[in-house]
mmCIF file of C-alpha atoms in Angstrom:
data_model
loop_
_atom_site.group_PDB
_atom_site.id
_atom_site.type_symbol
_atom_site.label_atom_id
_atom_site.label_comp_id
_atom_site.label_asym_id
_atom_site.label_seq_id
_atom_site.Cartn_x
_atom_site.Cartn_y
_atom_site.Cartn_z
ATOM 1 C CA UNK A 1 -31.141 87.394 -40.859
ATOM 2 C CA UNK A 2 -29.129 89.972 -42.699
ATOM 3 C CA UNK A 3 -30.367 91.253 -46.041
ATOM 4 C CA UNK A 4 -26.731 91.134 -47.186
ATOM 5 C CA UNK A 5 -26.895 87.365 -47.705
ATOM 6 C CA UNK A 6 -28.281 87.450 -51.268
ATOM 7 C CA UNK A 7 -25.860 90.223 -52.173
ATOM 8 C CA UNK A 8 -22.998 88.110 -50.878
ATOM 9 C CA UNK A 9 -24.397 85.163 -52.848
ATOM 10 C CA UNK A 10 -24.388 87.168 -56.069
ATOM 11 C CA UNK A 11 -21.104 88.899 -55.237
ATOM 12 C CA UNK A 12 -19.531 85.476 -54.859
ATOM 13 C CA UNK A 13 -20.626 84.617 -58.384
ATOM 14 C CA UNK A 14 -18.688 87.590 -59.704
ATOM 15 C CA UNK A 15 -15.553 86.875 -57.711
ATOM 16 C CA UNK A 16 -14.925 83.858 -59.874
ATOM 17 C CA UNK A 17 -12.685 83.108 -62.814
ATOM 18 C CA UNK A 18 -13.051 80.544 -65.556
ATOM 19 C CA UNK A 19 -13.575 76.947 -64.578
ATOM 20 C CA UNK A 20 -10.304 75.039 -64.618
ATOM 21 C CA UNK A 21 -9.775 71.324 -64.801
ATOM 22 C CA UNK A 22 -11.711 68.558 -66.392
ATOM 23 C CA UNK A 23 -15.357 67.800 -66.223
ATOM 24 C CA UNK A 24 -18.198 66.522 -68.313
ATOM 25 C CA UNK A 25 -20.355 69.047 -70.124
ATOM 26 C CA UNK A 26 -24.080 68.761 -69.451
ATOM 27 C CA UNK A 27 -27.074 70.034 -71.338
ATOM 28 C CA UNK A 28 -29.151 72.648 -69.504
ATOM 29 C CA UNK A 29 -31.984 70.129 -69.173
ATOM 30 C CA UNK A 30 -29.618 67.841 -67.245
ATOM 31 C CA UNK A 31 -29.162 70.305 -64.360
ATOM 32 C CA UNK A 32 -30.022 68.144 -61.337
ATOM 33 C CA UNK A 33 -30.689 70.863 -58.738
ATOM 34 C CA UNK A 34 -33.857 72.494 -60.057
ATOM 35 C CA UNK A 35 -36.012 73.742 -57.197
ATOM 36 C CA UNK A 36 -36.580 76.364 -54.535
ATOM 37 C CA UNK A 37 -34.073 76.901 -51.760
ATOM 38 C CA UNK A 38 -33.234 79.202 -48.887
ATOM 39 C CA UNK A 39 -29.693 80.262 -48.193
ATOM 40 C CA UNK A 40 -28.120 79.332 -44.840
ATOM 41 C CA UNK A 41 -31.470 78.889 -43.089
ATOM 42 C CA UNK A 42 -33.829 75.915 -43.246
ATOM 43 C CA UNK A 43 -36.712 76.432 -45.655
ATOM 44 C CA UNK A 44 -40.176 76.471 -44.137
ATOM 45 C CA UNK A 45 -41.824 76.288 -47.561
ATOM 46 C CA UNK A 46 -45.074 77.732 -46.233
ATOM 47 C CA UNK A 47 -44.709 81.166 -47.829
ATOM 48 C CA UNK A 48 -43.142 82.719 -44.733
ATOM 49 C CA UNK A 49 -39.506 82.422 -45.827
ATOM 50 C CA UNK A 50 -38.051 85.942 -46.200
ATOM 51 C CA UNK A 51 -37.461 86.986 -49.827
ATOM 52 C CA UNK A 52 -33.903 87.981 -48.874
ATOM 53 C CA UNK A 53 -32.906 84.316 -48.425
ATOM 54 C CA UNK A 54 -34.894 82.718 -51.258
ATOM 55 C CA UNK A 55 -33.059 81.220 -54.236
ATOM 56 C CA UNK A 56 -34.887 79.655 -57.199
ATOM 57 C CA UNK A 57 -32.988 77.398 -59.560
ATOM 58 C CA UNK A 58 -34.347 76.335 -62.945
ATOM 59 C CA UNK A 59 -32.672 74.612 -65.876
ATOM 60 C CA UNK A 60 -31.888 78.030 -67.348
ATOM 61 C CA UNK A 61 -31.364 80.450 -64.473
ATOM 62 C CA UNK A 62 -30.702 81.113 -60.804
ATOM 63 C CA UNK A 63 -32.838 83.845 -59.272
ATOM 64 C CA UNK A 64 -32.417 85.609 -55.938
ATOM 65 C CA UNK A 65 -33.832 88.910 -54.752
ATOM 66 C CA UNK A 66 -31.066 90.807 -56.570
ATOM 67 C CA UNK A 67 -31.955 89.464 -59.992
ATOM 68 C CA UNK A 68 -31.582 86.628 -62.475
ATOM 69 C CA UNK A 69 -28.392 84.828 -63.455
ATOM 70 C CA UNK A 70 -28.621 82.928 -66.724
ATOM 71 C CA UNK A 71 -26.915 79.537 -66.791
ATOM 72 C CA UNK A 72 -24.633 79.505 -69.836
ATOM 73 C CA UNK A 73 -22.766 76.240 -69.326
ATOM 74 C CA UNK A 74 -22.776 73.233 -67.003
ATOM 75 C CA UNK A 75 -19.962 70.845 -66.135
ATOM 76 C CA UNK A 76 -20.126 67.836 -63.864
ATOM 77 C CA UNK A 77 -17.227 66.395 -61.886
ATOM 78 C CA UNK A 78 -18.449 63.525 -59.729
ATOM 79 C CA UNK A 79 -21.515 64.786 -57.900
ATOM 80 C CA UNK A 80 -20.459 68.441 -58.154
ATOM 81 C CA UNK A 81 -21.986 70.576 -60.885
ATOM 82 C CA UNK A 82 -20.236 73.810 -61.853
ATOM 83 C CA UNK A 83 -22.208 76.419 -63.756
ATOM 84 C CA UNK A 84 -20.956 79.368 -65.757
ATOM 85 C CA UNK A 85 -23.482 82.194 -65.341
ATOM 86 C CA UNK A 86 -24.226 85.657 -66.628
ATOM 87 C CA UNK A 87 -26.067 87.897 -64.183
ATOM 88 C CA UNK A 88 -27.917 90.962 -65.378
ATOM 89 C CA UNK A 89 -27.756 94.221 -63.448
ATOM 90 C CA UNK A 90 -28.624 97.796 -64.373
ATOM 91 C CA UNK A 91 -24.895 98.544 -64.714
ATOM 92 C CA UNK A 92 -24.491 95.653 -67.158
ATOM 93 C CA UNK A 93 -23.928 91.908 -67.179
ATOM 94 C CA UNK A 94 -21.347 90.124 -65.052
ATOM 95 C CA UNK A 95 -20.111 86.558 -65.547
ATOM 96 C CA UNK A 96 -18.732 83.954 -63.166
ATOM 97 C CA UNK A 97 -18.642 80.304 -62.128
ATOM 98 C CA UNK A 98 -20.184 78.591 -59.109
ATOM 99 C CA UNK A 99 -20.363 74.992 -57.912
ATOM 100 C CA UNK A 100 -23.127 73.017 -56.280
ATOM 101 C CA UNK A 101 -22.490 69.760 -54.428
ATOM 102 C CA UNK A 102 -25.382 67.718 -53.046
ATOM 103 C CA UNK A 103 -25.432 66.866 -49.356
ATOM 104 C CA UNK A 104 -26.947 63.661 -47.930
ATOM 105 C CA UNK A 105 -29.943 65.684 -46.665
ATOM 106 C CA UNK A 106 -30.740 66.855 -50.264
ATOM 107 C CA UNK A 107 -29.501 70.357 -49.512
ATOM 108 C CA UNK A 108 -26.635 71.823 -51.536
ATOM 109 C CA UNK A 109 -23.210 73.144 -50.692
ATOM 110 C CA UNK A 110 -22.603 76.282 -52.758
ATOM 111 C CA UNK A 111 -19.114 77.661 -53.320
ATOM 112 C CA UNK A 112 -17.496 80.112 -55.683
ATOM 113 C CA UNK A 113 -14.534 78.841 -57.682
ATOM 114 C CA UNK A 114 -11.949 80.412 -55.401
ATOM 115 C CA UNK A 115 -13.682 79.418 -52.163
ATOM 116 C CA UNK A 116 -14.268 83.048 -51.161
ATOM 117 C CA UNK A 117 -17.907 82.407 -50.318
ATOM 118 C CA UNK A 118 -19.604 79.220 -49.153
ATOM 119 C CA UNK A 119 -23.236 78.674 -48.284
ATOM 120 C CA UNK A 120 -25.740 75.897 -47.757
ATOM 121 C CA UNK A 121 -28.831 76.026 -49.922
ATOM 122 C CA UNK A 122 -31.671 74.314 -48.069
ATOM 123 C CA UNK A 123 -34.202 72.651 -50.384
ATOM 124 C CA UNK A 124 -37.762 73.787 -49.846
ATOM 125 C CA UNK A 125 -40.546 71.218 -49.684
ATOM 126 C CA UNK A 126 -42.586 71.002 -52.889
#
């Protein structure tokens, strides 16, 4: 698997504009997708998943191997949750919006606002 995946994941966050349209604001504690995931590959969950594909989501941040993105705002539209994030890099912070939509298999469809990057986040077993 290419090490570019997490960079594309984070790059997609920054390719976004402000969230348009209506939605219901959520409190950070209401974020329904807290957990560990792997991007575009099924999660083994036994410690052998490569760090390059790991994504950890908490009520306050999304972390991949390129760094943390703080969740600043949440909006829900149906089952889709859109988050406004600020990611911290040595060159300075960058902000963007991403959406997560649950799949029947408990994995998540991830997409940037403009649809430039899409991925499946596979939930890891607890």
